[in-house]
PDB file of C-alpha atoms in Angstrom:
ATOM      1  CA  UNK L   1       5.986  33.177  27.752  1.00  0.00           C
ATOM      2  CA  UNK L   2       7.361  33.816  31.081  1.00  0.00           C
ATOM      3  CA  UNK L   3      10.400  31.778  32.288  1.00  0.00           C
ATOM      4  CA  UNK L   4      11.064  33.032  35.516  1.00  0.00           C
ATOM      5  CA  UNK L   5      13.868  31.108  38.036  1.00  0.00           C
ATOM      6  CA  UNK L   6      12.234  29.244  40.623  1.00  0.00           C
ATOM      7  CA  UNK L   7      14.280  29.116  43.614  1.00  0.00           C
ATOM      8  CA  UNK L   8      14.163  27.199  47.171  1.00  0.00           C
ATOM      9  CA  UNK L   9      15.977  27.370  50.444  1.00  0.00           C
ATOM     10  CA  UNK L  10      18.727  24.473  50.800  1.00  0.00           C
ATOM     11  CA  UNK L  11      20.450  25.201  54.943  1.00  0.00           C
ATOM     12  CA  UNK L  12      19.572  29.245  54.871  1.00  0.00           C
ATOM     13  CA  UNK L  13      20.651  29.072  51.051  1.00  0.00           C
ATOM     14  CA  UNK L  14      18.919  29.837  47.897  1.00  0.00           C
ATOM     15  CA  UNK L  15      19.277  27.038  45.077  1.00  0.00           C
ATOM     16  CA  UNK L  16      18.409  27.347  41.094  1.00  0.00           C
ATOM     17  CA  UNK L  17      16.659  24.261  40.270  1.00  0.00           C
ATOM     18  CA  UNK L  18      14.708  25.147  37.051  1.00  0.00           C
ATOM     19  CA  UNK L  19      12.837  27.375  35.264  1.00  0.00           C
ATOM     20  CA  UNK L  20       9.125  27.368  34.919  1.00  0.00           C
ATOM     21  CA  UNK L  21       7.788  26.417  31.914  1.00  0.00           C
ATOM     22  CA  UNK L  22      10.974  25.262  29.760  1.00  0.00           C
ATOM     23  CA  UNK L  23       9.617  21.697  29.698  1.00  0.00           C
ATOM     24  CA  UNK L  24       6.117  22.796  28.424  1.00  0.00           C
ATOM     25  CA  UNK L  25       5.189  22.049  24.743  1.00  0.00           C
ATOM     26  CA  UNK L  26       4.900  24.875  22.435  1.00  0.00           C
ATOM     27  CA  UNK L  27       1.736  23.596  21.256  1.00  0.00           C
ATOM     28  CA  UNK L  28      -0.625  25.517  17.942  1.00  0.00           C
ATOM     29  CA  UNK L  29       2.957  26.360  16.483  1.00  0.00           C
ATOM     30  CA  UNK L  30       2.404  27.501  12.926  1.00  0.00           C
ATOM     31  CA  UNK L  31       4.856  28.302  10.135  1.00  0.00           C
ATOM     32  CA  UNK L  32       5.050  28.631   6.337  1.00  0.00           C
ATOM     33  CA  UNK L  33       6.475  25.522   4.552  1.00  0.00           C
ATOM     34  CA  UNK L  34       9.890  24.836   3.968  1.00  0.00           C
ATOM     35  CA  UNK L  35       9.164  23.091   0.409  1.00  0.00           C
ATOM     36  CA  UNK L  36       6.199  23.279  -1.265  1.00  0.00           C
ATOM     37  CA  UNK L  37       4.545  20.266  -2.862  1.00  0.00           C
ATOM     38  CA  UNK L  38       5.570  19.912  -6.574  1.00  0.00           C
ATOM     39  CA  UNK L  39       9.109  21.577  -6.071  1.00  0.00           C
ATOM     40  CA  UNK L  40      12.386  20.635  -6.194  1.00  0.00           C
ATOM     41  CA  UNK L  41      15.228  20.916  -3.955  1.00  0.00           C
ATOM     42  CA  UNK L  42      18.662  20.288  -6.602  1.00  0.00           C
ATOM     43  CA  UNK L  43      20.993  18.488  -4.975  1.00  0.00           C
ATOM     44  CA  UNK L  44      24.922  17.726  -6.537  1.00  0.00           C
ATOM     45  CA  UNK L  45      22.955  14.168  -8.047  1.00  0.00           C
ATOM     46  CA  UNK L  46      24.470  15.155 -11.263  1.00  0.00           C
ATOM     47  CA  UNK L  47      20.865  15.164 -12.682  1.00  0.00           C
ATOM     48  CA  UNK L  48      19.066  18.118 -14.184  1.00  0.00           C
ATOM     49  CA  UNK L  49      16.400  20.216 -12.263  1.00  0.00           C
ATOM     50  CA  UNK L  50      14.160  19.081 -15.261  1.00  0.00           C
ATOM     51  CA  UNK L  51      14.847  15.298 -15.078  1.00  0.00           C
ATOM     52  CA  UNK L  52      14.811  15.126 -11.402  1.00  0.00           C
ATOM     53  CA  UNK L  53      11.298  16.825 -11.600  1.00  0.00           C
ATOM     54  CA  UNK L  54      10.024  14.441 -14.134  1.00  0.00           C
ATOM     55  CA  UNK L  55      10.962  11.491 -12.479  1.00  0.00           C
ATOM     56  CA  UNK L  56       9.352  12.544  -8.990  1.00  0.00           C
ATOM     57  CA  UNK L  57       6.482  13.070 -10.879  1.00  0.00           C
ATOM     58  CA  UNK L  58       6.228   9.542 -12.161  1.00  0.00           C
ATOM     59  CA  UNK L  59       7.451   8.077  -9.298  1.00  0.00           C
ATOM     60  CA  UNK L  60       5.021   9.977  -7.352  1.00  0.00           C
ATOM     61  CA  UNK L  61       2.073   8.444  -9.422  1.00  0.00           C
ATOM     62  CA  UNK L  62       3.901   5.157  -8.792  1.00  0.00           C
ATOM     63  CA  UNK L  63       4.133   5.891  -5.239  1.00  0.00           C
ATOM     64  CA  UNK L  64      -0.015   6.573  -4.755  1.00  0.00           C
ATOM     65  CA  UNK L  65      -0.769   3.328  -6.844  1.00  0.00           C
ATOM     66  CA  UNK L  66       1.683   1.237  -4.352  1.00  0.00           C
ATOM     67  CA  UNK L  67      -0.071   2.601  -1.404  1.00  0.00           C
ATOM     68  CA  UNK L  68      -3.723   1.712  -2.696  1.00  0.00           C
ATOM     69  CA  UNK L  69      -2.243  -1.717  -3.254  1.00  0.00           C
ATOM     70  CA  UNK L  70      -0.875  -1.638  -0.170  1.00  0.00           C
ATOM     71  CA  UNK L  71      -4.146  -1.622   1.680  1.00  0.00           C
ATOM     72  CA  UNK L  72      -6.054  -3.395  -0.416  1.00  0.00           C
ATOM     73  CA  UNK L  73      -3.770  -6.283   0.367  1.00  0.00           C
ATOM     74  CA  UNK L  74      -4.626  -5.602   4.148  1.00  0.00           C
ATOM     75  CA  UNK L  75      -8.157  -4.862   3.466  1.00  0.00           C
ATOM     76  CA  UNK L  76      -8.268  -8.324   2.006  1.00  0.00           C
ATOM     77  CA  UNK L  77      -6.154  -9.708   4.449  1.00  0.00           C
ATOM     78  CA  UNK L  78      -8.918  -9.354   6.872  1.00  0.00           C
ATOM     79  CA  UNK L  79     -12.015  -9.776   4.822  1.00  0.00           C
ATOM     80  CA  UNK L  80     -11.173 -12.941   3.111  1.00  0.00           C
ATOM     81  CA  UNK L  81     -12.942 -16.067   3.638  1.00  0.00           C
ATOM     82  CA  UNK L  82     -14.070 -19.382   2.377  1.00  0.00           C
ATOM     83  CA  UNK L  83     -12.214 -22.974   2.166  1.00  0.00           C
ATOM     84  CA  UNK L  84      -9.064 -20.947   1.205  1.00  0.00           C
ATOM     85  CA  UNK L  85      -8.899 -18.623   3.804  1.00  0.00           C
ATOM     86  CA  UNK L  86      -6.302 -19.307   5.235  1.00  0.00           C
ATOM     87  CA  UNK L  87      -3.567 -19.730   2.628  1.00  0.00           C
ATOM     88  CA  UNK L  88      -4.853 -16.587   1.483  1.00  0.00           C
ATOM     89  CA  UNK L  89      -5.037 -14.814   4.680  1.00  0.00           C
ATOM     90  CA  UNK L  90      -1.298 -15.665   5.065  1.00  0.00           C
ATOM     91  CA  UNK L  91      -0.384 -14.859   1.577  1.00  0.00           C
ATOM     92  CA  UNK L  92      -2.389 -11.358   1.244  1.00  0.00           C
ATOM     93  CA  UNK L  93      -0.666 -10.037   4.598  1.00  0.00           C
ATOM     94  CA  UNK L  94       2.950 -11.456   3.047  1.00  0.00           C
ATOM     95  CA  UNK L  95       2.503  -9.189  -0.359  1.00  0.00           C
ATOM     96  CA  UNK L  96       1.446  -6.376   2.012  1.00  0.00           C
ATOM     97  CA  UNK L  97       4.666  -6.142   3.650  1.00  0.00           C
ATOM     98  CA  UNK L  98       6.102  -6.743   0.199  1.00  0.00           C
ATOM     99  CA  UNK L  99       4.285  -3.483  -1.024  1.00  0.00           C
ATOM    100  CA  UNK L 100       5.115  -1.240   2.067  1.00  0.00           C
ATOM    101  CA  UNK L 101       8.492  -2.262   1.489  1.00  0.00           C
ATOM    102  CA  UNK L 102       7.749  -0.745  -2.572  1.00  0.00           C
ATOM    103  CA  UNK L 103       6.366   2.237  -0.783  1.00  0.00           C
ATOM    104  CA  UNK L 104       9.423   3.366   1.339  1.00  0.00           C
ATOM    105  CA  UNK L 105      11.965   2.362  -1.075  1.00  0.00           C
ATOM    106  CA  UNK L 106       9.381   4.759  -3.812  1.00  0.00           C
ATOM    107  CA  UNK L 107       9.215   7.572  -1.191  1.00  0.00           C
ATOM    108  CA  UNK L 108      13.103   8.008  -0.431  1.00  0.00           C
ATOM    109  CA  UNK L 109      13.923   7.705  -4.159  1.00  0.00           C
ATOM    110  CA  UNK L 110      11.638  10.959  -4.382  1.00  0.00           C
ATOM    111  CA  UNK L 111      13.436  12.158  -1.792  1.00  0.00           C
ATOM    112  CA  UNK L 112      16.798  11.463  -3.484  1.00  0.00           C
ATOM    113  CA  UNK L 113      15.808  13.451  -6.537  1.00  0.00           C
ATOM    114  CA  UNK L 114      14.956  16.460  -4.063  1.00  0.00           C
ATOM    115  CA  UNK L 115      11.228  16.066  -4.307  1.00  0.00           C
ATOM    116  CA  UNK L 116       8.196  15.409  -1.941  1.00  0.00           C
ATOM    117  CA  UNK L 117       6.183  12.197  -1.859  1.00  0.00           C
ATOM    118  CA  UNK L 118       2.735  11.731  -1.474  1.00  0.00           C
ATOM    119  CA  UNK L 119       2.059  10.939   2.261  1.00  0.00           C
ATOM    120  CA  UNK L 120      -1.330  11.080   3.117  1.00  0.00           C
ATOM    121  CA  UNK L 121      -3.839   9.040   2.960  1.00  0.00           C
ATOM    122  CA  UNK L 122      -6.647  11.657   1.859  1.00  0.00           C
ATOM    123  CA  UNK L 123      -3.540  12.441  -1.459  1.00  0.00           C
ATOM    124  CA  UNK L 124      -2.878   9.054  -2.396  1.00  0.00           C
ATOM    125  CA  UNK L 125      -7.133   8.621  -2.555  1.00  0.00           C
ATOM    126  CA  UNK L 126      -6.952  12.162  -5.008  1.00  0.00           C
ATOM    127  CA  UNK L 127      -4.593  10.816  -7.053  1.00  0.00           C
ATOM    128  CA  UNK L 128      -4.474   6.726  -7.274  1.00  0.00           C
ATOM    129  CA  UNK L 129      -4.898   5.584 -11.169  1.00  0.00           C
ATOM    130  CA  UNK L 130      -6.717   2.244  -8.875  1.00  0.00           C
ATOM    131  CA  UNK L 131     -10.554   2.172  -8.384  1.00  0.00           C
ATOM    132  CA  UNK L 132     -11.613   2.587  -5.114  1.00  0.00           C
ATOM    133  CA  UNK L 133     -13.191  -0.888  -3.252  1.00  0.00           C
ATOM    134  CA  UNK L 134     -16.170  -1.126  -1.492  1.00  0.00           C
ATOM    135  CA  UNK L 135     -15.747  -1.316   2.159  1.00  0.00           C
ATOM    136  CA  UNK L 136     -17.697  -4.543   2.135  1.00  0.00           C
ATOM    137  CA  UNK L 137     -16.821  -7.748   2.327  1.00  0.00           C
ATOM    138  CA  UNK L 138     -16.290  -9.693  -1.298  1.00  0.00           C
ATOM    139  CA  UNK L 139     -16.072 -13.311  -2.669  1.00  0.00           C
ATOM    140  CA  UNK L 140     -12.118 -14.569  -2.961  1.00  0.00           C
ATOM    141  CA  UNK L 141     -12.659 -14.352  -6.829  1.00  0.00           C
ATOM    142  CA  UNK L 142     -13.820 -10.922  -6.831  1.00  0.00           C
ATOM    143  CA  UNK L 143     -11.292  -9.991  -4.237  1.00  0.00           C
ATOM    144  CA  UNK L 144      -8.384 -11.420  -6.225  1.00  0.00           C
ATOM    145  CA  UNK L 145      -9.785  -9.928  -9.542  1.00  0.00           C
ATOM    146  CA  UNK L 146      -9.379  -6.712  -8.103  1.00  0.00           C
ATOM    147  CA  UNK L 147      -5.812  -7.085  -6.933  1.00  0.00           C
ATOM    148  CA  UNK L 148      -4.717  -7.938  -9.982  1.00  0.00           C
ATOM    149  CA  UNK L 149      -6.242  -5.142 -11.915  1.00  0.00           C
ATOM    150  CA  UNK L 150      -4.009  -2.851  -9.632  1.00  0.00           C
ATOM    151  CA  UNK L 151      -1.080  -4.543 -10.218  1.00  0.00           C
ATOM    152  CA  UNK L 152      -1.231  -4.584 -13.785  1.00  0.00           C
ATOM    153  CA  UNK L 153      -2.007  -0.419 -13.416  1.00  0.00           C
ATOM    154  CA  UNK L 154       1.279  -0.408 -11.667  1.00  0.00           C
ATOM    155  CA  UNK L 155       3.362  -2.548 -13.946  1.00  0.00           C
ATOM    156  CA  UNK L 156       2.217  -0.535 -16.734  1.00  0.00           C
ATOM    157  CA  UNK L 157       3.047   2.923 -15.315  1.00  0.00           C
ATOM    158  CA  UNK L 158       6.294   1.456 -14.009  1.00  0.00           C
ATOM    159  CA  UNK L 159       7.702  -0.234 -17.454  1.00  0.00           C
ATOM    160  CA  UNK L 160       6.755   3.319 -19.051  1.00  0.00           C
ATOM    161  CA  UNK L 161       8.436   5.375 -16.448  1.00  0.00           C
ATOM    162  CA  UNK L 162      11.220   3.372 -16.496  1.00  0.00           C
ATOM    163  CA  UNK L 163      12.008   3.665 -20.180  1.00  0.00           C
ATOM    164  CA  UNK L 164      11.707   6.997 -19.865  1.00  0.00           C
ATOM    165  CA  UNK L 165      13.853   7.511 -16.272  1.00  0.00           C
ATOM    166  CA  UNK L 166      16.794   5.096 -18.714  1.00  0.00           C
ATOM    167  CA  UNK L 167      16.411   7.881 -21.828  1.00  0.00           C
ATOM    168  CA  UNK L 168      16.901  10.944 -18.973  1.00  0.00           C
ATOM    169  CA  UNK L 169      20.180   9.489 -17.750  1.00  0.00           C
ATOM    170  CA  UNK L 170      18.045   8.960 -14.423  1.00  0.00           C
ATOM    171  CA  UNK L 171      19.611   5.130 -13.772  1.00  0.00           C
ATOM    172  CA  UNK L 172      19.081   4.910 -10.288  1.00  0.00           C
ATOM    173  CA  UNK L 173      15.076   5.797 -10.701  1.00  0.00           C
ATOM    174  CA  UNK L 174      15.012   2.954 -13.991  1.00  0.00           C
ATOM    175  CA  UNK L 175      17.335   0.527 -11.592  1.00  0.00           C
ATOM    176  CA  UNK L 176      14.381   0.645  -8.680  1.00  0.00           C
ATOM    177  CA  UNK L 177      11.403   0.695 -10.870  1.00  0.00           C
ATOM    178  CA  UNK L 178      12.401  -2.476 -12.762  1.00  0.00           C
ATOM    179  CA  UNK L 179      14.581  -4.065 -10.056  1.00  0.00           C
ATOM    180  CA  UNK L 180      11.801  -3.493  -7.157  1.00  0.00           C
ATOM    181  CA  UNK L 181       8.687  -2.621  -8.737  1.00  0.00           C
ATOM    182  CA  UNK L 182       8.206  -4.606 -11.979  1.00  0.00           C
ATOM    183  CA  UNK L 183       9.662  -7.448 -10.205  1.00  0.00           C
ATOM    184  CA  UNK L 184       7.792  -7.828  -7.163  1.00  0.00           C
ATOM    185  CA  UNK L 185       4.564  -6.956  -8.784  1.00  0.00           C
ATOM    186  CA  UNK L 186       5.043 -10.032 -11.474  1.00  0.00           C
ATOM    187  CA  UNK L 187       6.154 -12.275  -9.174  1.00  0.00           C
ATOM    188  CA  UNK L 188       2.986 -11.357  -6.973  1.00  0.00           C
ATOM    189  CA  UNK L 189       0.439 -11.357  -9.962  1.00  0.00           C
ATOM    190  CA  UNK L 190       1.504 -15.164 -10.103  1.00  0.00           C
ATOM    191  CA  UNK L 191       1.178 -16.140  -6.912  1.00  0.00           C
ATOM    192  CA  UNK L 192      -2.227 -14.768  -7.012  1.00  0.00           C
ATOM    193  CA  UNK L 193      -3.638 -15.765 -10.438  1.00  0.00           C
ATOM    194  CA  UNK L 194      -2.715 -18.958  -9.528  1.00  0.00           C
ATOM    195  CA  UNK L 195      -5.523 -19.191  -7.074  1.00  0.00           C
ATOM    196  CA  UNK L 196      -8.195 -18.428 -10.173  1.00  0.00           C
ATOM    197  CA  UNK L 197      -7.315 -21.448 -11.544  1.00  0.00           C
ATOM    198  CA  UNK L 198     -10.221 -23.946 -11.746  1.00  0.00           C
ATOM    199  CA  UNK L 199      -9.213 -26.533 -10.753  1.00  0.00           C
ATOM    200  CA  UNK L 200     -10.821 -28.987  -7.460  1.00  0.00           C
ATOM    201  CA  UNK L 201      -9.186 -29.055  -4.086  1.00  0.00           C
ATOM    202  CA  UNK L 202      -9.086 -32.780  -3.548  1.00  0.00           C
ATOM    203  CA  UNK L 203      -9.098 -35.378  -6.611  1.00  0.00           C
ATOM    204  CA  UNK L 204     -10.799 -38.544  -6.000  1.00  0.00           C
ATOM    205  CA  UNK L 205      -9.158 -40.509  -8.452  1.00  0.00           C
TER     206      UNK L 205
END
Protein backbone atom coordinates (compact mmCIF):
# COMPACT_ATOMS: atom_id res chain seq x y z
CA UNK A 1 0.00 0.00 0.00
CA UNK A 2 1.20 3.30 -1.04
CA UNK A 3 2.25 5.85 1.65
CA UNK A 4 3.27 8.68 -0.18
CA UNK A 5 4.09 12.34 1.78
CA UNK A 6 1.45 14.71 1.28
CA UNK A 7 2.74 18.10 1.31
CA UNK A 8 1.18 21.83 1.29
CA UNK A 9 2.44 25.33 0.86
CA UNK A 10 2.81 27.25 4.37
CA UNK A 11 4.27 31.37 3.14
CA UNK A 12 6.06 29.98 -0.33
CA UNK A 13 7.11 26.84 1.87
CA UNK A 14 6.48 23.23 1.60
CA UNK A 15 5.28 21.49 4.98
CA UNK A 16 5.12 17.49 5.84
CA UNK A 17 1.92 17.02 7.52
CA UNK A 18 1.19 13.25 7.07
CA UNK A 19 1.23 10.47 5.09
CA UNK A 20 -1.67 9.04 3.23
CA UNK A 21 -3.06 6.13 4.39
CA UNK A 22 -1.08 5.42 7.81
CA UNK A 23 -4.32 5.89 9.77
CA UNK A 24 -6.30 3.38 7.56
CA UNK A 25 -7.18 -0.07 9.05
CA UNK A 26 -5.49 -3.02 7.69
CA UNK A 27 -8.67 -4.71 7.40
CA UNK A 28 -9.08 -8.97 5.98
CA UNK A 29 -5.62 -9.45 7.85
CA UNK A 30 -5.07 -13.18 8.09
CA UNK A 31 -2.42 -15.21 9.91
CA UNK A 32 -1.75 -18.72 11.25
CA UNK A 33 -2.38 -19.12 15.03
CA UNK A 34 -0.07 -18.45 17.61
CA UNK A 35 -1.41 -21.47 19.91
CA UNK A 36 -3.49 -23.94 18.83
CA UNK A 37 -6.50 -25.11 20.81
CA UNK A 38 -5.61 -28.12 23.07
CA UNK A 39 -1.85 -27.03 23.54
CA UNK A 40 0.17 -25.91 26.06
CA UNK A 41 2.39 -23.08 26.51
CA UNK A 42 4.93 -24.31 29.86
CA UNK A 43 5.53 -21.65 31.82
CA UNK A 44 8.29 -21.70 35.12
CA UNK A 45 4.69 -22.74 37.31
CA UNK A 46 6.75 -25.50 38.64
CA UNK A 47 4.03 -27.88 37.24
CA UNK A 48 4.55 -30.57 34.66
CA UNK A 49 3.57 -30.16 30.90
CA UNK A 50 1.36 -33.29 31.71
CA UNK A 51 -0.43 -31.92 34.84
CA UNK A 52 -0.86 -28.51 33.51
CA UNK A 53 -2.57 -30.20 30.43
CA UNK A 54 -4.82 -32.28 32.51
CA UNK A 55 -6.02 -29.70 34.57
CA UNK A 56 -6.94 -27.26 31.56
CA UNK A 57 -8.72 -29.99 30.35
CA UNK A 58 -10.97 -30.32 33.35
CA UNK A 59 -11.14 -26.94 33.99
CA UNK A 60 -12.05 -26.38 30.50
CA UNK A 61 -15.14 -28.76 30.86
CA UNK A 62 -15.76 -26.77 34.05
CA UNK A 63 -15.42 -23.64 32.25
CA UNK A 64 -18.31 -24.62 29.31
CA UNK A 65 -20.71 -25.91 32.14
CA UNK A 66 -20.27 -22.34 34.05
CA UNK A 67 -21.06 -20.52 30.94
CA UNK A 68 -24.37 -22.57 30.14
CA UNK A 69 -25.25 -21.73 33.71
CA UNK A 70 -24.38 -18.52 33.19
CA UNK A 71 -27.10 -17.81 30.69
CA UNK A 72 -29.51 -19.83 31.81
CA UNK A 73 -29.54 -17.67 34.89
CA UNK A 74 -30.11 -14.64 32.44
CA UNK A 75 -32.38 -16.52 30.25
CA UNK A 76 -34.47 -16.98 33.35
CA UNK A 77 -33.85 -13.74 34.57
CA UNK A 78 -36.01 -12.44 31.87
CA UNK A 79 -38.54 -15.14 31.31
CA UNK A 80 -39.67 -15.63 34.80
CA UNK A 81 -43.01 -14.85 35.97
CA UNK A 82 -45.82 -15.48 38.33
CA UNK A 83 -46.54 -14.17 42.09
CA UNK A 84 -42.74 -14.64 42.65
CA UNK A 85 -41.41 -12.82 39.99
CA UNK A 86 -39.90 -10.55 41.35
CA UNK A 87 -37.79 -12.00 44.15
CA UNK A 88 -36.79 -14.27 41.56
CA UNK A 89 -36.11 -11.86 38.89
CA UNK A 90 -33.72 -10.16 41.39
CA UNK A 91 -32.22 -13.29 42.64
CA UNK A 92 -31.63 -15.12 39.08
CA UNK A 93 -29.74 -11.87 37.71
CA UNK A 94 -27.64 -11.84 41.32
CA UNK A 95 -26.32 -15.69 40.72
CA UNK A 96 -25.63 -14.57 37.13
CA UNK A 97 -23.09 -12.17 38.05
CA UNK A 98 -22.04 -14.74 40.62
CA UNK A 99 -21.38 -17.27 37.68
CA UNK A 100 -19.61 -14.77 35.25
CA UNK A 101 -17.53 -14.02 38.06
CA UNK A 102 -16.85 -18.37 38.11
CA UNK A 103 -16.26 -17.92 34.44
CA UNK A 104 -13.34 -15.36 34.41
CA UNK A 105 -11.76 -16.54 37.48
CA UNK A 106 -12.10 -20.46 35.36
CA UNK A 107 -10.73 -18.84 32.15
CA UNK A 108 -7.46 -17.10 33.62
CA UNK A 109 -6.69 -20.19 35.75
CA UNK A 110 -6.49 -21.93 32.17
CA UNK A 111 -4.55 -19.33 31.24
CA UNK A 112 -2.19 -19.69 34.23
CA UNK A 113 -1.50 -23.31 33.40
CA UNK A 114 -0.54 -22.09 29.73
CA UNK A 115 -3.69 -23.33 28.11
CA UNK A 116 -6.67 -21.90 26.04
CA UNK A 117 -10.23 -21.58 27.32
CA UNK A 118 -13.26 -22.14 25.66
CA UNK A 119 -14.58 -18.71 24.43
CA UNK A 120 -17.24 -18.98 22.17
CA UNK A 121 -20.45 -19.34 22.40
CA UNK A 122 -20.97 -21.88 19.36
CA UNK A 123 -17.77 -24.20 21.75
CA UNK A 124 -19.24 -23.97 25.00
CA UNK A 125 -22.84 -25.28 23.09
CA UNK A 126 -20.33 -28.40 21.50
CA UNK A 127 -19.13 -29.22 24.57
CA UNK A 128 -21.52 -28.31 27.78
CA UNK A 129 -22.23 -31.71 29.92
CA UNK A 130 -25.89 -29.27 30.54
CA UNK A 131 -28.99 -29.95 28.33
CA UNK A 132 -29.84 -27.38 26.18
CA UNK A 133 -33.36 -25.24 27.19
CA UNK A 134 -36.00 -24.45 25.08
CA UNK A 135 -36.08 -20.93 24.02
CA UNK A 136 -39.59 -20.69 25.39
CA UNK A 137 -40.87 -19.41 28.18
CA UNK A 138 -41.35 -22.06 31.34
CA UNK A 139 -43.27 -22.30 34.69
CA UNK A 140 -40.90 -21.05 37.87
CA UNK A 141 -40.88 -24.82 38.93
CA UNK A 142 -39.70 -26.07 35.74
CA UNK A 143 -37.35 -23.18 35.40
CA UNK A 144 -35.77 -23.75 38.81
CA UNK A 145 -35.69 -27.61 38.23
CA UNK A 146 -33.52 -27.01 35.49
CA UNK A 147 -31.04 -24.77 37.23
CA UNK A 148 -30.45 -27.01 39.65
CA UNK A 149 -29.78 -29.98 37.50
CA UNK A 150 -26.81 -27.81 36.10
CA UNK A 151 -25.49 -27.03 39.17
CA UNK A 152 -25.34 -30.33 40.51
CA UNK A 153 -23.44 -31.32 36.84
CA UNK A 154 -20.99 -28.74 37.92
CA UNK A 155 -20.47 -29.64 41.53
CA UNK A 156 -19.91 -33.07 40.50
CA UNK A 157 -17.26 -32.43 37.81
CA UNK A 158 -15.71 -29.87 40.14
CA UNK A 159 -15.35 -32.16 43.51
CA UNK A 160 -13.79 -34.84 40.97
CA UNK A 161 -11.42 -32.49 39.32
CA UNK A 162 -10.45 -31.17 42.34
CA UNK A 163 -9.35 -34.39 43.98
CA UNK A 164 -7.58 -35.07 41.21
CA UNK A 165 -5.87 -31.27 40.58
CA UNK A 166 -4.83 -31.99 44.92
CA UNK A 167 -3.17 -35.69 43.85
CA UNK A 168 -1.15 -33.73 40.71
CA UNK A 169 0.44 -31.24 43.09
CA UNK A 170 -1.84 -28.69 41.04
CA UNK A 171 -3.00 -26.62 44.48
CA UNK A 172 -3.84 -23.53 43.00
CA UNK A 173 -6.41 -25.34 40.34
CA UNK A 174 -7.93 -27.63 43.72
CA UNK A 175 -7.78 -24.09 45.84
CA UNK A 176 -10.28 -22.34 43.03
CA UNK A 177 -12.41 -25.26 42.24
CA UNK A 178 -13.41 -25.86 45.88
CA UNK A 179 -12.88 -22.31 47.19
CA UNK A 180 -14.96 -20.63 44.13
CA UNK A 181 -16.75 -23.24 42.42
CA UNK A 182 -18.07 -25.84 44.91
CA UNK A 183 -18.81 -23.03 47.12
CA UNK A 184 -20.77 -20.70 45.21
CA UNK A 185 -22.64 -23.39 43.45
CA UNK A 186 -23.92 -24.90 47.06
CA UNK A 187 -24.61 -21.87 48.43
CA UNK A 188 -26.72 -21.04 45.18
CA UNK A 189 -28.48 -24.55 44.97
CA UNK A 190 -29.96 -23.36 48.45
CA UNK A 191 -31.07 -20.27 47.75
CA UNK A 192 -32.91 -21.75 44.93
CA UNK A 193 -34.34 -25.05 46.25
CA UNK A 194 -35.65 -23.10 48.78
CA UNK A 195 -38.20 -21.63 46.48
CA UNK A 196 -39.58 -25.47 45.68
CA UNK A 197 -40.62 -25.67 48.95
CA UNK A 198 -44.42 -26.07 49.32
CA UNK A 199 -45.29 -24.18 51.41
CA UNK A 200 -48.33 -21.00 51.09
CA UNK A 201 -47.36 -17.40 50.71
CA UNK A 202 -49.60 -15.89 53.33
CA UNK A 203 -50.95 -18.02 56.46
CA UNK A 204 -54.27 -17.14 57.67
CA UNK A 205 -53.98 -18.38 60.98
Amino acid sequence: MSTKTKTHETDGHSKKTFHANLARPKIGQDAAEIQAFGTIVKLPNGLSEAVCKESVERLNQILADTMTLRDMYKKHHWQVAGKTFYQLHLLFDKHYEEQAELVDQIAERIQLLGGLSYAMAADVAENTNIPRVPKGREEVPVQISRLLTAHEIILQTARTSARKAADLGDDGTNDLLISDVVRTNELQVWFVSEHLVDVPLVQAN
